[in-house]
Amino acid sequence: MKACIFDLDGTLTDTLESLTFSVSETLKEMGLPPITSEECRSFVGNGARVLMEKALAAAGGADVRRIEEAMEIYGRIFDANCTYHVTPYEGVRQMLAELKACGIRLGVLSNKPHRQTVKVVREIFGEDVFDRVQGQTEGIARKPDPAGVFRLMEELKTTKEECLYVGDSEVDIRTGKNAGVRTIGVTWGFRSRKMLEEAGAETLIDTPCELTKIHIL
């Protein structure tokens, strides 16, 4: 393996509190009740718009025609709070350091908006850990479309056979499969082991250190 591409939320960083806070503050500004962290956990993975569509539905069946209003408010609030109480999962920093020490090029691919993806990665990990960071942006289809993986592979100068994709959700499992790269599911994130297995995950790990111990290098 020459490159490893990671999902962000639920894989590298525990961002559930920041997401729940931002969504709930958005709903509050719209005069709607908040969502719970468990609701938010089940809503994330498909990008901000899907997150807010599901949040509006959960807020008493709020009029989905308010989605543009919700997106404008959420964009403003989340931009200011995307690193709110965000922490890397235990063992992630060591795992990344070991991969870099082996000469593995590292990338991040998230359905989180690109600006906030970059902001979280830089604030939590610094600017010298990842070689490329890509969030959701116009012109690149969001996961599970493999377009983002293909773009990062090109930028990381690697092939499908040399690349690994790592994520915590059914969206990530499908993304890796659609891209034709070896895919690892992590069980410490936003989805259960059962959900990942049902999504077709062939390899699952329970701790970050396992990634450097399953002979992928």
CSV table of N, CA and C in Angstrom, one decimal, residues 33-98:
chain,number,residue,atom,x,y,z
A,33,PRO,N,-37.9,22.5,17.6
A,33,PRO,CA,-37.2,21.8,18.7
A,33,PRO,C,-35.9,21.2,18.2
A,34,PRO,N,-35.0,20.9,19.2
A,34,PRO,CA,-33.7,20.3,18.8
A,34,PRO,C,-33.8,18.9,18.5
A,35,ILE,N,-32.7,18.3,18.0
A,35,ILE,CA,-32.6,16.8,17.8
A,35,ILE,C,-31.7,16.3,18.9
A,36,THR,N,-31.7,15.0,19.1
A,36,THR,CA,-30.8,14.4,20.1
A,36,THR,C,-29.5,14.0,19.4
A,37,SER,N,-28.5,13.7,20.2
A,37,SER,CA,-27.2,13.2,19.7
A,37,SER,C,-27.4,11.9,18.9
A,38,GLU,N,-28.3,11.0,19.4
A,38,GLU,CA,-28.5,9.7,18.8
A,38,GLU,C,-29.2,9.9,17.4
A,39,GLU,N,-30.1,10.9,17.4
A,39,GLU,CA,-30.7,11.2,16.1
A,39,GLU,C,-29.7,11.7,15.1
A,40,CYS,N,-28.9,12.6,15.6
A,40,CYS,CA,-27.8,13.2,14.7
A,40,CYS,C,-26.9,12.1,14.3
A,41,ARG,N,-26.5,11.2,15.1
A,41,ARG,CA,-25.6,10.1,14.8
A,41,ARG,C,-26.1,9.3,13.6
A,42,SER,N,-27.5,9.1,13.6
A,42,SER,CA,-28.1,8.3,12.5
A,42,SER,C,-28.3,9.1,11.2
A,43,PHE,N,-28.3,10.4,11.4
A,43,PHE,CA,-28.5,11.3,10.2
A,43,PHE,C,-27.3,11.6,9.4
A,44,VAL,N,-26.1,11.6,10.0
A,44,VAL,CA,-24.9,12.0,9.3
A,44,VAL,C,-24.3,11.0,8.4
A,45,GLY,N,-23.5,11.4,7.5
A,45,GLY,CA,-22.8,10.5,6.5
A,45,GLY,C,-23.1,10.8,5.1
A,46,ASN,N,-24.2,11.5,4.8
A,46,ASN,CA,-24.5,11.8,3.4
A,46,ASN,C,-24.5,13.3,3.1
A,47,GLY,N,-23.8,14.0,3.9
A,47,GLY,CA,-23.6,15.5,3.6
A,47,GLY,C,-24.6,16.3,4.4
A,48,ALA,N,-24.3,17.6,4.3
A,48,ALA,CA,-25.0,18.6,5.2
A,48,ALA,C,-26.5,18.7,4.8
A,49,ARG,N,-26.8,18.7,3.5
A,49,ARG,CA,-28.2,18.8,3.0
A,49,ARG,C,-29.1,17.7,3.5
A,50,VAL,N,-28.6,16.5,3.4
A,50,VAL,CA,-29.4,15.3,3.8
A,50,VAL,C,-29.5,15.4,5.4
A,51,LEU,N,-28.5,15.8,6.0
A,51,LEU,CA,-28.5,15.9,7.5
A,51,LEU,C,-29.6,16.9,7.9
A,52,MET,N,-29.7,18.0,7.2
A,52,MET,CA,-30.7,19.0,7.6
A,52,MET,C,-32.1,18.6,7.1
A,53,GLU,N,-32.2,17.9,6.1
A,53,GLU,CA,-33.5,17.4,5.6
A,53,GLU,C,-34.1,16.4,6.7
A,54,LYS,N,-33.2,15.5,7.2
A,54,LYS,CA,-33.6,14.6,8.2
A,54,LYS,C,-33.9,15.2,9.5
A,55,ALA,N,-33.1,16.3,9.8
A,55,ALA,CA,-33.4,17.0,11.1
A,55,ALA,C,-34.7,17.8,11.0
A,56,LEU,N,-35.0,18.3,9.9
A,56,LEU,CA,-36.3,19.0,9.7
A,56,LEU,C,-37.5,18.0,9.9
A,57,ALA,N,-37.3,16.9,9.3
A,57,ALA,CA,-38.4,15.8,9.5
A,57,ALA,C,-38.5,15.4,10.9
A,58,ALA,N,-37.4,15.3,11.6
A,58,ALA,CA,-37.4,14.9,13.0
A,58,ALA,C,-38.0,15.9,13.9
A,59,ALA,N,-37.9,17.2,13.5
A,59,ALA,CA,-38.4,18.3,14.3
A,59,ALA,C,-39.9,18.5,14.1
A,60,GLY,N,-40.6,17.4,14.4
A,60,GLY,CA,-42.1,17.5,14.3
A,60,GLY,C,-42.6,17.6,12.9
A,61,GLY,N,-41.8,17.0,11.9
A,61,GLY,CA,-42.3,17.1,10.5
A,61,GLY,C,-42.3,18.4,9.9
A,62,ALA,N,-41.3,19.2,10.3
A,62,ALA,CA,-41.2,20.6,9.7
A,62,ALA,C,-41.3,20.6,8.2
A,63,ASP,N,-41.8,21.7,7.7
A,63,ASP,CA,-42.0,21.8,6.3
A,63,ASP,C,-40.7,21.7,5.5
A,64,VAL,N,-40.5,20.7,4.7
A,64,VAL,CA,-39.3,20.5,4.0
A,64,VAL,C,-39.0,21.7,3.0
A,65,ARG,N,-40.0,22.5,2.7
A,65,ARG,CA,-39.7,23.6,1.9
A,65,ARG,C,-38.8,24.7,2.6
A,66,ARG,N,-38.6,24.5,3.8
A,66,ARG,CA,-37.7,25.4,4.6
A,66,ARG,C,-36.3,25.0,4.5
A,67,ILE,N,-36.0,24.0,3.6
A,67,ILE,CA,-34.6,23.5,3.6
A,67,ILE,C,-33.6,24.5,3.2
A,68,GLU,N,-33.9,25.4,2.3
A,68,GLU,CA,-32.9,26.4,1.9
A,68,GLU,C,-32.7,27.4,3.0
A,69,GLU,N,-33.7,27.7,3.8
A,69,GLU,CA,-33.5,28.5,5.0
A,69,GLU,C,-32.6,27.8,6.0
A,70,ALA,N,-32.9,26.5,6.2
A,70,ALA,CA,-32.1,25.7,7.1
A,70,ALA,C,-30.7,25.6,6.7
A,71,MET,N,-30.4,25.5,5.4
A,71,MET,CA,-29.0,25.4,4.9
A,71,MET,C,-28.3,26.6,5.1
A,72,GLU,N,-28.9,27.8,4.9
A,72,GLU,CA,-28.2,29.1,5.1
A,72,GLU,C,-27.8,29.3,6.5
A,73,ILE,N,-28.8,28.9,7.4
A,73,ILE,CA,-28.5,29.1,8.9
A,73,ILE,C,-27.5,28.1,9.3
A,74,TYR,N,-27.6,26.9,8.9
A,74,TYR,CA,-26.7,25.8,9.3
A,74,TYR,C,-25.3,26.1,8.8
A,75,GLY,N,-25.2,26.6,7.6
A,75,GLY,CA,-23.9,26.9,7.1
A,75,GLY,C,-23.1,27.9,7.9
A,76,ARG,N,-23.9,28.9,8.4
A,76,ARG,CA,-23.3,30.0,9.2
A,76,ARG,C,-22.9,29.5,10.6
A,77,ILE,N,-23.8,28.7,11.2
A,77,ILE,CA,-23.6,28.3,12.5
A,77,ILE,C,-22.5,27.2,12.6
A,78,PHE,N,-22.5,26.3,11.6
A,78,PHE,CA,-21.6,25.2,11.6
A,78,PHE,C,-20.2,25.7,11.3
A,79,ASP,N,-20.1,26.7,10.4
A,79,ASP,CA,-18.8,27.2,10.1
A,79,ASP,C,-18.1,27.8,11.4
A,80,ALA,N,-18.9,28.3,12.3
A,80,ALA,CA,-18.3,28.9,13.5
A,80,ALA,C,-18.1,27.8,14.6
A,81,ASN,N,-18.7,26.7,14.4
A,81,ASN,CA,-18.7,25.7,15.5
A,81,ASN,C,-18.2,24.3,15.0
A,82,CYS,N,-17.6,24.2,13.8
A,82,CYS,CA,-17.3,22.8,13.3
A,82,CYS,C,-16.2,22.1,14.1
A,83,THR,N,-15.5,22.9,15.0
A,83,THR,CA,-14.5,22.2,15.8
A,83,THR,C,-14.9,22.2,17.3
A,84,TYR,N,-16.2,22.5,17.5
A,84,TYR,CA,-16.7,22.5,18.9
A,84,TYR,C,-16.6,21.2,19.6
A,85,HIS,N,-15.8,21.1,20.6
A,85,HIS,CA,-15.5,19.8,21.3
A,85,HIS,C,-15.1,18.6,20.5
A,86,VAL,N,-14.5,18.9,19.3
A,86,VAL,CA,-14.1,17.8,18.4
A,86,VAL,C,-12.7,17.3,18.9
A,87,THR,N,-12.6,16.0,19.0
A,87,THR,CA,-11.4,15.3,19.4
A,87,THR,C,-11.1,14.1,18.5
A,88,PRO,N,-9.8,13.8,18.3
A,88,PRO,CA,-9.5,12.6,17.6
A,88,PRO,C,-9.8,11.4,18.5
A,89,TYR,N,-10.1,10.3,17.8
A,89,TYR,CA,-10.4,9.1,18.6
A,89,TYR,C,-9.0,8.6,19.2
A,90,GLU,N,-9.1,7.9,20.3
A,90,GLU,CA,-7.9,7.4,21.0
A,90,GLU,C,-7.2,6.5,20.0
A,91,GLY,N,-5.9,6.7,19.9
A,91,GLY,CA,-5.0,5.9,19.1
A,91,GLY,C,-4.9,6.4,17.6
A,92,VAL,N,-5.7,7.4,17.2
A,92,VAL,CA,-5.6,7.8,15.8
A,92,VAL,C,-4.3,8.6,15.5
A,93,ARG,N,-3.9,9.4,16.4
A,93,ARG,CA,-2.7,10.2,16.1
A,93,ARG,C,-1.5,9.2,16.0
A,94,GLN,N,-1.4,8.2,16.9
A,94,GLN,CA,-0.3,7.2,16.8
A,94,GLN,C,-0.4,6.4,15.5
A,95,MET,N,-1.6,6.0,15.1
A,95,MET,CA,-1.8,5.3,13.9
A,95,MET,C,-1.3,6.1,12.7
A,96,LEU,N,-1.7,7.4,12.6
A,96,LEU,CA,-1.3,8.2,11.5
A,96,LEU,C,0.2,8.4,11.4
A,97,ALA,N,0.8,8.6,12.6
A,97,ALA,CA,2.3,8.7,12.7
A,97,ALA,C,3.0,7.5,12.2
A,98,GLU,N,2.5,6.3,12.5
A,98,GLU,CA,3.1,5.1,12.1
A,98,GLU,C,3.0,4.9,10.6
